[in-house]
Amino acid sequence: MSKITKNKLLDWIVDFPIQSNLSLVLELPPGNKLISLHEDKIVHAASMMKLPVMATVFRLSRKKKLNLFDHIQVKNSFPSLTSSDYFSLNQTLTRSHYQLIELVELMIANSDNQATNILINLVGFFEIEETLKIWCMHNTKIIRMIMDEHAFNQGLNNLTSAEDIACFFRKLWKGEEITGIEKNQMLDILKKQTIKDRIPSAVPEGIEIAHKTGSITGHCYDGGIIYTHPPFILVVLVYNRDDGVSVIQKITGNIFK
């Protein structure tokens, strides 16, 4: 990667018309914020909310409240935040039981929504909120399950910011609030991400990435750790645009010019 200067980096990697629809954090190395743009803007969390859910599972496992290798029954009926009704998702899980660690991997690597709701139902919103405090994700709110249309129609959504996502990866990289084993397990899962059309598509072959993607109509996200020498954290949240994938590809590609 070329030597980057703070004064020229933003205009170099991001076209000016795009900047109003973008939150970005670049840390090189992790913990050294090289540049940021609208990093505290609060946006719909989409699947980035699955990161603190994963961290909650590992925290409760460390506290012996959960066992990563216990078998969890598959459900497809979940309580709405704002209604007495229950809702279901498209059935994606094919077995009646999965190990807890398998559900975490499906949630992160495949961004599986059914696995996510099962895990949220298992750990509870209170424990997720505790994780957000511990990980200093102050702009992130996880208040409902995925595809809770009753809550969505009332404008009740999970929220986050680029800075919070960068903070998650920063703490993960440094091993703060977690054991070395937890750090390695979470990074290994993040490296298995199957959605590779954003940051990975513009990273030179052979460079490892531990990252998470997210998307919802008009919003497209990617963020994680890119294992260059030294490694760096890149978080790009594109909102209110239909070309988010290409924007993230271009930004990443420009960093590697």
mmCIF file of N, CA and C in Angstrom, residues 58 61-62 68-69 101 172 175 178-189:
data_model
loop_
_atom_site.group_PDB
_atom_site.id
_atom_site.type_symbol
_atom_site.label_atom_id
_atom_site.label_comp_id
_atom_site.label_asym_id
_atom_site.label_seq_id
_atom_site.Cartn_x
_atom_site.Cartn_y
_atom_site.Cartn_z
ATOM 1 N N PHE A 58 -19.555 -15.185 23.258
ATOM 2 C CA PHE A 58 -18.239 -15.557 23.787
ATOM 3 C C PHE A 58 -18.062 -15.070 25.225
ATOM 4 N N SER A 61 -19.942 -17.411 27.402
ATOM 5 C CA SER A 61 -19.233 -18.686 27.461
ATOM 6 C C SER A 61 -18.078 -18.612 28.462
ATOM 7 N N ARG A 62 -17.341 -17.502 28.442
ATOM 8 C CA ARG A 62 -16.238 -17.332 29.392
ATOM 9 C C ARG A 62 -16.751 -17.334 30.828
ATOM 10 N N LEU A 68 -20.093 -23.323 24.246
ATOM 11 C CA LEU A 68 -20.049 -23.179 22.798
ATOM 12 C C LEU A 68 -20.359 -24.471 22.057
ATOM 13 N N PHE A 69 -20.237 -25.609 22.742
ATOM 14 C CA PHE A 69 -20.440 -26.893 22.075
ATOM 15 C C PHE A 69 -21.761 -27.563 22.447
ATOM 16 N N ILE A 101 -21.545 -22.843 18.667
ATOM 17 C CA ILE A 101 -20.471 -22.254 17.879
ATOM 18 C C ILE A 101 -20.801 -22.304 16.388
ATOM 19 N N LEU A 172 -10.881 -6.005 19.334
ATOM 20 C CA LEU A 172 -10.650 -7.402 18.986
ATOM 21 C C LEU A 172 -9.190 -7.622 18.625
ATOM 22 N N GLY A 175 -7.086 -7.496 21.634
ATOM 23 C CA GLY A 175 -7.411 -8.510 22.632
ATOM 24 C C GLY A 175 -7.938 -7.934 23.922
ATOM 25 N N ILE A 178 -11.223 -9.615 26.238
ATOM 26 C CA ILE A 178 -11.382 -11.016 25.842
ATOM 27 C C ILE A 178 -10.091 -11.774 26.119
ATOM 28 N N THR A 179 -10.191 -13.095 26.117
ATOM 29 C CA THR A 179 -8.999 -13.924 26.261
ATOM 30 C C THR A 179 -8.354 -14.116 24.884
ATOM 31 N N GLY A 180 -7.141 -14.601 24.880
ATOM 32 C CA GLY A 180 -6.456 -14.878 23.620
ATOM 33 C C GLY A 180 -7.186 -15.930 22.798
ATOM 34 N N ILE A 181 -7.752 -16.910 23.474
ATOM 35 C CA ILE A 181 -8.498 -17.958 22.767
ATOM 36 C C ILE A 181 -9.738 -17.367 22.107
ATOM 37 N N GLU A 182 -10.472 -16.520 22.837
ATOM 38 C CA GLU A 182 -11.664 -15.877 22.279
ATOM 39 C C GLU A 182 -11.303 -15.017 21.075
ATOM 40 N N LYS A 183 -10.224 -14.268 21.211
ATOM 41 C CA LYS A 183 -9.780 -13.424 20.105
ATOM 42 C C LYS A 183 -9.540 -14.258 18.853
ATOM 43 N N ASN A 184 -8.799 -15.325 18.994
ATOM 44 C CA ASN A 184 -8.480 -16.165 17.837
ATOM 45 C C ASN A 184 -9.724 -16.825 17.256
ATOM 46 N N GLN A 185 -10.636 -17.259 18.132
ATOM 47 C CA GLN A 185 -11.856 -17.901 17.649
ATOM 48 C C GLN A 185 -12.717 -16.916 16.850
ATOM 49 N N MET A 186 -12.866 -15.709 17.361
ATOM 50 C CA MET A 186 -13.690 -14.726 16.667
ATOM 51 C C MET A 186 -13.047 -14.296 15.354
ATOM 52 N N LEU A 187 -11.741 -14.095 15.364
ATOM 53 C CA LEU A 187 -11.056 -13.722 14.125
ATOM 54 C C LEU A 187 -11.149 -14.840 13.088
ATOM 55 N N ASP A 188 -11.022 -16.068 13.536
ATOM 56 C CA ASP A 188 -11.134 -17.197 12.596
ATOM 57 C C ASP A 188 -12.518 -17.223 11.942
ATOM 58 N N ILE A 189 -13.556 -16.953 12.718
ATOM 59 C CA ILE A 189 -14.907 -16.924 12.163
ATOM 60 C C ILE A 189 -15.052 -15.773 11.171
#
